[in-house]
Short mmCIF file of C-alpha atoms in Angstrom, two decimals:
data_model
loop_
_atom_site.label_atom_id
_atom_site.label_comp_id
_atom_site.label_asym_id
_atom_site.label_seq_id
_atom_site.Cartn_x
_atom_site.Cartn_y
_atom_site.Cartn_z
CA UNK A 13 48.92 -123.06 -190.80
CA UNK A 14 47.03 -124.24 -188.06
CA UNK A 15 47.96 -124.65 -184.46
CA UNK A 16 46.88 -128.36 -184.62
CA UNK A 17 49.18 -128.92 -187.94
CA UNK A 18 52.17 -127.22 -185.71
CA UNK A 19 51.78 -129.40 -183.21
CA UNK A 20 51.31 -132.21 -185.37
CA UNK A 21 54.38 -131.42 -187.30
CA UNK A 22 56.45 -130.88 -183.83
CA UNK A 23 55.71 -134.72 -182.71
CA UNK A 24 56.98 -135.91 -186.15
CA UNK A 25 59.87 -134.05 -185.29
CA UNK A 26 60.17 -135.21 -181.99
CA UNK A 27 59.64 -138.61 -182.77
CA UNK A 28 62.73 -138.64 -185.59
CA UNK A 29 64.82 -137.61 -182.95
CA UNK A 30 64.54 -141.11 -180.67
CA UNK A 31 64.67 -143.57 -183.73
CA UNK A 32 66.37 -147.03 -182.76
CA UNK A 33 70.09 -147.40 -183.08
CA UNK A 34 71.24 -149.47 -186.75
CA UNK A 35 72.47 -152.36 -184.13
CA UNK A 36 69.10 -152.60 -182.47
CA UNK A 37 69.84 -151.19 -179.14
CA UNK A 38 67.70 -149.22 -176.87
CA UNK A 39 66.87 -145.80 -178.21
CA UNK A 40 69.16 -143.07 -176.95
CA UNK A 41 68.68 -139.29 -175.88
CA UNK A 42 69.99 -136.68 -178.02
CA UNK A 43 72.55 -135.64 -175.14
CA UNK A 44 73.83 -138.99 -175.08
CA UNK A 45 74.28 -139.16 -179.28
CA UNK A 46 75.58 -135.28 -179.10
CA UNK A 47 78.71 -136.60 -175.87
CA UNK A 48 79.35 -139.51 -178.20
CA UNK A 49 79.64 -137.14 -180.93
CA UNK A 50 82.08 -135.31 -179.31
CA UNK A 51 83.85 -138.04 -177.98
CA UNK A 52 85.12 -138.80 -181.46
CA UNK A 53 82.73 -141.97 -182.12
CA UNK A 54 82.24 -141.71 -185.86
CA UNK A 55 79.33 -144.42 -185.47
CA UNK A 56 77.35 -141.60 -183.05
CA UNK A 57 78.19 -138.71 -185.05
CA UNK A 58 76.91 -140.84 -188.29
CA UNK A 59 73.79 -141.51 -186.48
CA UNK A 60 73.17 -138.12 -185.41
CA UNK A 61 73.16 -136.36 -188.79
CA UNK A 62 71.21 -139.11 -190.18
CA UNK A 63 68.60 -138.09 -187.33
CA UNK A 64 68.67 -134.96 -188.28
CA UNK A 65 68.31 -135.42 -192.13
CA UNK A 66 65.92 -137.60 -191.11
CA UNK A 67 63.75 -134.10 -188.74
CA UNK A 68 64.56 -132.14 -191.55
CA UNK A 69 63.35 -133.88 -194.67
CA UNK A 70 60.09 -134.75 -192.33
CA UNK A 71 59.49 -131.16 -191.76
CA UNK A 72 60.38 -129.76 -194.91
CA UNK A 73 57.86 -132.51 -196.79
CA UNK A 74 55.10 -131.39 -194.09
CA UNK A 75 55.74 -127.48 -194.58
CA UNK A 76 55.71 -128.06 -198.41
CA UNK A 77 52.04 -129.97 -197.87
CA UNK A 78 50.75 -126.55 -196.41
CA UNK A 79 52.36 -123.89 -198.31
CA UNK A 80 51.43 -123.08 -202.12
CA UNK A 81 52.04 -125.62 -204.09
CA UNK A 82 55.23 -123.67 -206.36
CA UNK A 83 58.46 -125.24 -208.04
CA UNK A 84 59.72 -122.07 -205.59
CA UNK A 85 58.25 -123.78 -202.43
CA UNK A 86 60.08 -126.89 -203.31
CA UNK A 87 63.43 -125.77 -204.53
CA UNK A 88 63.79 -123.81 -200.83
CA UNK A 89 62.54 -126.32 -198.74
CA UNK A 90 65.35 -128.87 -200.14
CA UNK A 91 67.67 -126.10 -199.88
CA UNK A 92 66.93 -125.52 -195.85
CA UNK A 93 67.93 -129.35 -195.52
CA UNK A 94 70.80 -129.63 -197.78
CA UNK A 95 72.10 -126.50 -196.03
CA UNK A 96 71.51 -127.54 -192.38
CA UNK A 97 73.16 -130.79 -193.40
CA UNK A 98 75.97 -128.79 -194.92
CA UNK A 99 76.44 -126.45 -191.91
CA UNK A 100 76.23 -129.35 -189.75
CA UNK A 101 79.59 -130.80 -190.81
CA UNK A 102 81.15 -127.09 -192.01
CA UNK A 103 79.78 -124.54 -189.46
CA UNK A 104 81.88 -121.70 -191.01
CA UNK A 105 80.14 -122.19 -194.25
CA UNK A 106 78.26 -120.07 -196.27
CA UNK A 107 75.11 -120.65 -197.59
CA UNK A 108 76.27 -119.90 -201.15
CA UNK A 109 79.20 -122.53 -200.42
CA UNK A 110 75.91 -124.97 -199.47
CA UNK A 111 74.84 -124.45 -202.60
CA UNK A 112 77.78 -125.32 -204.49
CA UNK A 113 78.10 -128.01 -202.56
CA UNK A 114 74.69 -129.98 -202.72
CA UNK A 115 73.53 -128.31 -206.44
CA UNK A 116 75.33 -128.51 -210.29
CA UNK A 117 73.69 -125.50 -210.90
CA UNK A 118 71.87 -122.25 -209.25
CA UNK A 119 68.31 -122.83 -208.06
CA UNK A 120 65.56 -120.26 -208.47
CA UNK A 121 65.92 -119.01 -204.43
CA UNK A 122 67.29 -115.52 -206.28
CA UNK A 123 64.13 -114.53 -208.40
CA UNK A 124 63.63 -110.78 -210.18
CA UNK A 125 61.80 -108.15 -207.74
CA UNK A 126 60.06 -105.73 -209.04
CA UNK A 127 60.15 -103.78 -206.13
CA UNK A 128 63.67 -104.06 -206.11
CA UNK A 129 64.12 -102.88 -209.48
CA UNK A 130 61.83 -99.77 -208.77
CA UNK A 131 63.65 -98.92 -205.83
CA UNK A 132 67.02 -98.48 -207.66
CA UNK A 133 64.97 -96.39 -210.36
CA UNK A 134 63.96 -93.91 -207.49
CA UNK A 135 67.13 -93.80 -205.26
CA UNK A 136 68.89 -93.25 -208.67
CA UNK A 137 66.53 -90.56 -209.91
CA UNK A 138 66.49 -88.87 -206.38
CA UNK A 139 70.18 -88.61 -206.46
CA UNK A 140 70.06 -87.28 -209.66
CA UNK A 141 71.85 -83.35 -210.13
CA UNK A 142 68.95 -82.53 -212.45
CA UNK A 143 66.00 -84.44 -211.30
CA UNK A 144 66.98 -85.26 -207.57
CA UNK A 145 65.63 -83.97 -204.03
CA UNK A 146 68.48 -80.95 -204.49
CA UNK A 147 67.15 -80.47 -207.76
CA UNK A 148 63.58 -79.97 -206.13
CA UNK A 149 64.61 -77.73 -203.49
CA UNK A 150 66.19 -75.64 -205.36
CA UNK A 151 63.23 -75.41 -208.07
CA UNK A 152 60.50 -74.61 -205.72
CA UNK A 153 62.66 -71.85 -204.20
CA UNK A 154 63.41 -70.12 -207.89
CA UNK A 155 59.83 -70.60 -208.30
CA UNK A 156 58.99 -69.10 -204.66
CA UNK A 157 61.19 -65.98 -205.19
CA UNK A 158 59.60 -64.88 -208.87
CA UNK A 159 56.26 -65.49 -207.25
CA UNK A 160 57.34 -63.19 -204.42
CA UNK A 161 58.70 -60.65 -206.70
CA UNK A 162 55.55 -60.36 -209.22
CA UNK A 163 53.50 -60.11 -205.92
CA UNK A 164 55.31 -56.91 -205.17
CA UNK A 165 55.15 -54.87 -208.46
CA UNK A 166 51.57 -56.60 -209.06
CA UNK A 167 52.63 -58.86 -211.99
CA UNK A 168 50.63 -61.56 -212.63
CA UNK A 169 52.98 -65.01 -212.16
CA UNK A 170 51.55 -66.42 -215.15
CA UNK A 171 52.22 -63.42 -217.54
CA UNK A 172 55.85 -63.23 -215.57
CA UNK A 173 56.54 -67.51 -216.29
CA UNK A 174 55.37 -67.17 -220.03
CA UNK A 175 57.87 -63.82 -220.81
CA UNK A 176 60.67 -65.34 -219.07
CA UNK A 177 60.09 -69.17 -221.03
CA UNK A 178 60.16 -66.89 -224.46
CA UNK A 179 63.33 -65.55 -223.05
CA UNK A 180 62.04 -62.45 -224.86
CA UNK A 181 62.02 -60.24 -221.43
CA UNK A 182 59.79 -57.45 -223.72
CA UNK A 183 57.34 -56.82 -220.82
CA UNK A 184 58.86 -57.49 -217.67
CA UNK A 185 62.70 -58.16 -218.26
CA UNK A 186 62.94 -54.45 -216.03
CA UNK A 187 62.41 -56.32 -212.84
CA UNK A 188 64.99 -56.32 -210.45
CA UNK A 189 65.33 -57.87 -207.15
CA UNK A 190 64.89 -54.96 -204.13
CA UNK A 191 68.17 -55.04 -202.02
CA UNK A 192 66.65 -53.38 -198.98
CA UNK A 193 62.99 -55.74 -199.27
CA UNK A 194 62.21 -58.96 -197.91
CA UNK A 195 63.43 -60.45 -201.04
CA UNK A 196 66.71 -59.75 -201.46
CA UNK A 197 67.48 -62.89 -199.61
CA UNK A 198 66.16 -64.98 -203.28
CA UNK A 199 68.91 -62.57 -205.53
CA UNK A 200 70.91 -65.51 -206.49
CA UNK A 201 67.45 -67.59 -207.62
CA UNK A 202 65.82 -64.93 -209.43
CA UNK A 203 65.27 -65.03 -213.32
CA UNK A 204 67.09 -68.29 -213.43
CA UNK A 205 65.05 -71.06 -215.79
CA UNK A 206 61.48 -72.12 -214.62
CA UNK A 207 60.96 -75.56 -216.78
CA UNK A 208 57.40 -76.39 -217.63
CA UNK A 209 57.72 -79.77 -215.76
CA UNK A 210 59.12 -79.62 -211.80
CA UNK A 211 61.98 -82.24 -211.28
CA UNK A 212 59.69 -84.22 -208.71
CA UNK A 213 56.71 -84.50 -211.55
CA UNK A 214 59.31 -85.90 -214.22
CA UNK A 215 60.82 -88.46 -211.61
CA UNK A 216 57.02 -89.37 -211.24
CA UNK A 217 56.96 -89.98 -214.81
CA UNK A 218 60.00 -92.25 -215.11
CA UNK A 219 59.07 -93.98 -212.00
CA UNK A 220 55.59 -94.97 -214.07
CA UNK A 221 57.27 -95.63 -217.19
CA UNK A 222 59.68 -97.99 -215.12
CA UNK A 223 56.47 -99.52 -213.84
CA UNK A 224 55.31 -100.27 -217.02
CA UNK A 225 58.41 -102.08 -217.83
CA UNK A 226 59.16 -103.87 -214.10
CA UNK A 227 57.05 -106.93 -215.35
CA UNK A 228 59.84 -109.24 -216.13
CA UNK A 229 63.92 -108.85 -215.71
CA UNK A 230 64.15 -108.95 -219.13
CA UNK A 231 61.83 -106.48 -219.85
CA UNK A 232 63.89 -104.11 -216.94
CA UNK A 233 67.29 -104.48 -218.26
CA UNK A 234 65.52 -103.53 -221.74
CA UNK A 235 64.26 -100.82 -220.86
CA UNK A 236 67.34 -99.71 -218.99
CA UNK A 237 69.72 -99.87 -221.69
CA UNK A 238 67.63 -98.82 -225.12
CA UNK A 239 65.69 -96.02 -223.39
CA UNK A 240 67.60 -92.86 -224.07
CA UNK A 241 66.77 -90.91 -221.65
CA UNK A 242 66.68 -93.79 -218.20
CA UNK A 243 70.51 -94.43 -220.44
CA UNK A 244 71.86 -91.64 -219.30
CA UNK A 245 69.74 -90.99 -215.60
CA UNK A 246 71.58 -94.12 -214.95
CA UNK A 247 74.52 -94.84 -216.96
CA UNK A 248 75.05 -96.92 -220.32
CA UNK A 249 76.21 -99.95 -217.67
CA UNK A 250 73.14 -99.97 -215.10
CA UNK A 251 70.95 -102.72 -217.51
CA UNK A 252 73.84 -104.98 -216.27
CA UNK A 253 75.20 -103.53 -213.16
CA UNK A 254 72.13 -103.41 -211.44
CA UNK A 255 71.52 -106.34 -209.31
CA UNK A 256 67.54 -107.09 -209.50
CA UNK A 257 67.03 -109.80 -207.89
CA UNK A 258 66.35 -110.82 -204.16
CA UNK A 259 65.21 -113.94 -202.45
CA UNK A 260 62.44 -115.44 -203.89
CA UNK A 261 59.21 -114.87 -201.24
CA UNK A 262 57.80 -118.35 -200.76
CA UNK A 263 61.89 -119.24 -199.84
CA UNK A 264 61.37 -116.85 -197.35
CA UNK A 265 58.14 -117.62 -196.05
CA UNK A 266 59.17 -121.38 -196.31
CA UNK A 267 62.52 -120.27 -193.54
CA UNK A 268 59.92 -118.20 -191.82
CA UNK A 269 57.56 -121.55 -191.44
CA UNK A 270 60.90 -123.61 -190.08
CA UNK A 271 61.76 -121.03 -188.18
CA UNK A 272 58.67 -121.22 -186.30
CA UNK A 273 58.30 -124.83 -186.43
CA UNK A 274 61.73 -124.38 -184.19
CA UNK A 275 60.81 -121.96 -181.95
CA UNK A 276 57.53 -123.80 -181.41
CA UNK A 277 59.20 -127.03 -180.83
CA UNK A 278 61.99 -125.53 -178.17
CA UNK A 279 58.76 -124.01 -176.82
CA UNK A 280 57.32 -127.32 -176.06
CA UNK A 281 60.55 -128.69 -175.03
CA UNK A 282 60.63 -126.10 -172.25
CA UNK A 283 56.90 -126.55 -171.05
CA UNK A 284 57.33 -130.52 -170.95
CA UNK A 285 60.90 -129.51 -168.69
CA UNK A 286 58.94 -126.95 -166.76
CA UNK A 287 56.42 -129.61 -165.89
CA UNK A 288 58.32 -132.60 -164.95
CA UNK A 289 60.09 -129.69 -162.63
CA UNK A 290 57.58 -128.97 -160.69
CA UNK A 291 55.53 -132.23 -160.45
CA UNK A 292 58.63 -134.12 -159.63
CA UNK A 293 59.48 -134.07 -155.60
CA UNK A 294 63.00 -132.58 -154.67
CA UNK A 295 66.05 -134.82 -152.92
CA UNK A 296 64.65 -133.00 -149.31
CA UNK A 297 61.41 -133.06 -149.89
CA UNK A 298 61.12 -137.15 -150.43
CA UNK A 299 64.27 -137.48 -147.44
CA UNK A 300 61.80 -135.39 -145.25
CA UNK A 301 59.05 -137.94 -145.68
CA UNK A 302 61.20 -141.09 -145.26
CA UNK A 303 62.67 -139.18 -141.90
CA UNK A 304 58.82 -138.82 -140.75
CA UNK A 305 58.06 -142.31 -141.83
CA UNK A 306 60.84 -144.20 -140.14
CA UNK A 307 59.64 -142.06 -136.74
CA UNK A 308 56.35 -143.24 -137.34
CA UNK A 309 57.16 -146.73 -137.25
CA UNK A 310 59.45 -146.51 -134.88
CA UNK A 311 57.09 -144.96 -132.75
CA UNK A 312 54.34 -147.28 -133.72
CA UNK A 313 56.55 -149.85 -132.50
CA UNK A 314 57.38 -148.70 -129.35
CA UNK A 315 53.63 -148.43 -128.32
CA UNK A 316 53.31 -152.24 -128.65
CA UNK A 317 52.43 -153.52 -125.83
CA UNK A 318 54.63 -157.06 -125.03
CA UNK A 319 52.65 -157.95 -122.46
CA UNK A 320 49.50 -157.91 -124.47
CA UNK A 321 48.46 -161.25 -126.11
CA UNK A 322 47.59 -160.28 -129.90
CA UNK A 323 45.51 -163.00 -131.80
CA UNK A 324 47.02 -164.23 -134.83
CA UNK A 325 45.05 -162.13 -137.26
CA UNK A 326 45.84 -158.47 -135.13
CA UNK A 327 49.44 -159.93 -135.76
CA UNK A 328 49.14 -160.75 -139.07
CA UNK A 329 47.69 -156.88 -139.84
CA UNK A 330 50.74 -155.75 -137.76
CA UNK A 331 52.93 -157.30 -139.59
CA UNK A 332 51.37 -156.28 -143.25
CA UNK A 333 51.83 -152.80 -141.88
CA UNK A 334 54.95 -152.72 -140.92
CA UNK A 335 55.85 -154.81 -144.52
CA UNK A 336 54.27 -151.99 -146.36
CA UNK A 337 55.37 -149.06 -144.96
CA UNK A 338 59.01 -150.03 -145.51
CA UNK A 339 58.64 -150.91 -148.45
CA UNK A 340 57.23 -147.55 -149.27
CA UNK A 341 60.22 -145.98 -147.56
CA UNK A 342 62.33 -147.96 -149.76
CA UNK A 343 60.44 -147.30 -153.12
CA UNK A 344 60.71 -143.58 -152.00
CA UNK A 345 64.69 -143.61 -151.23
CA UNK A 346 64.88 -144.92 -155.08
CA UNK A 347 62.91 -142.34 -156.14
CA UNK A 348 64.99 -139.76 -154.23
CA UNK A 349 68.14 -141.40 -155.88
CA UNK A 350 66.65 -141.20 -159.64
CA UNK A 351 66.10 -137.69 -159.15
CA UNK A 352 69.10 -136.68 -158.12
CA UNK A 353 70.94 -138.89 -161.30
CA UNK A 354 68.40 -136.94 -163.72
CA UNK A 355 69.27 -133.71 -162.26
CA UNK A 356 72.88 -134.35 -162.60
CA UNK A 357 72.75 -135.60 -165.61
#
């Protein structure tokens, strides 16, 4: 989305929150609605939320315009308003009690991950006492100490691996670990079982054959309870234990989009305050000016001369003068005083 369509999307905001009164009054500030709110006026507090329905919906319809156009997109853009309206009248609520509140039945916000699904497979086969990280350690050490051993009576590995897998031990079942060599520190690991595939290259092979099956939930929770072998990796209960699913993406890019729209709008808020702060004169600034100004005149009128004959028009311009400038010391003292009511306010 587009900086323009952000701002564009803030003013329609912006502008739901100063609609008219239902009684035609003048339009009032969000601080005043929010103190009459609190104040117990069920009118105000009536008025409020339908403002805010009224932000949200707007929002929600203009985020939906730019996002992909998915039943997914929809279905968590109504749920953002119906759950801001919710949590505006029950802030303890969930957003699971939002749901049962404003929907007969579960929408699609909780969608199947495959990555989800995948990652239980690993952390499952990882933790597993024959195929786990333990499991891997302790292979590549068995394999580590034979190697180390065949190195020092100059037996190849290979010819070593293949007598011990026939479990015949006809050519090299003599060879014993050497209590007083660098070895004897592998005496517990040596001539225990080598297997033809390492426990990290068979979880690589379940992890692909999950892969192949991580398409659909259905197709997961298959796979997961008639596949013998992932049955018992991960119990005869995991096809239905296992929770796959997650919130859908475009429901969370769809938050992510409000979310920004909110920051981006309390953002402009700020700037517009920041502004009006510093272009707007302070209480002793404008009382400094009217000070100077009422010495001015005062001065101006001591230096008339009432001995001097002025012709009408000089005291015509005198008087204009005079007219003006307290006038503008008036329209300043107002000025001062509106300031200081907005401030307090």
């Amino acid at each position: 989305m587009t900086l323009g369509e952000w701002q564009r999307l803030i003013a329609r905001i912006e502008k739901a929150l100063t609609v008219p009164t239902t009684d035609g009054s003048a339009l009032r500030t969000t601080r005043t609605i929010l103190r009459e709110g609190l104040d117990g006026s069920a009118g105000a507090k009536a008025f409020f939320r339908d403002c805010i329905s009224e932000a949200l919906n707007r929002a929600a319809d203009d985020v939906s315009a730019v996002a992909p156009e998915t039943e997914q997109v929809h279905d968590a853009t109504n749920l953002v308003v119906c759950a801001g309206l919710h949590y505006l009248e029950n802030p303890g609520a969930t957003l699971h009690q939002a749901i049962e509140a404003n929907y007969e039945e579960d929408v699609s916000l909780f969608n199947f991950i495959s990555d989800v699904f995948l990652q239980h497979v690993k952390d499952a086969l990882e933790e597993d006492e024959e195929l786990g990280l333990e499991a891997q350690a302790e292979h590549e050490k068995i394999v580590e100490v034979a190697q180390r051993v065949c190195r020092r009576h100059n037996i190849p590995y290979a010819l070593y691996l293949a007598d011990l897998r026939e479990r015949s031990g006809s050519r090299y079942g003599g060879l014993e670990i050497d209590a007083d060599a660098d070895d004897s520190d592998g005496l517990e690991y040596f001539r225990l079982p080598i297997p033809e595939i390492s426990p990290a290259e068979r979880r690589a092979e379940l992890l692909a054959d999950a892969q192949l099956h991580a398409e659909s939930e259905h197709r997961a929770r298959e796979w997961l309870r008639d596949d013998r072998e992932a049955c018992a990796i991960f119990g005869e209960d995991a096809h239905y234990e296992w929770d796959l699913r997650d919130y859908d993406i475009h429901f969370l890019f769809t938050c992510y989009c409000i979310d920004l729209t909110v920051r981006l709008y309390r953002e402009h808020e700020a700037q517009k305050t920041e502004t009006t702060e510093q272009s707007a004169p302070t209480a002793e600034q404008i009382s400094a000016v009217v000070e100077l100004a009422e010495r001015g005149i005062a001065r101006e009128l001591g230096a008339t001369d009432a001995r001097h004959h002025y012709t009408e028009e000089e005291t015509a311009m005198m008087k204009t003068r005079f007219d003006n400038a307290r006038a503008g010391i008036a329209a300043i003292t107002t000025l001062s005083t509106r300031s200081t009511e907005t401030v307090q306010s």
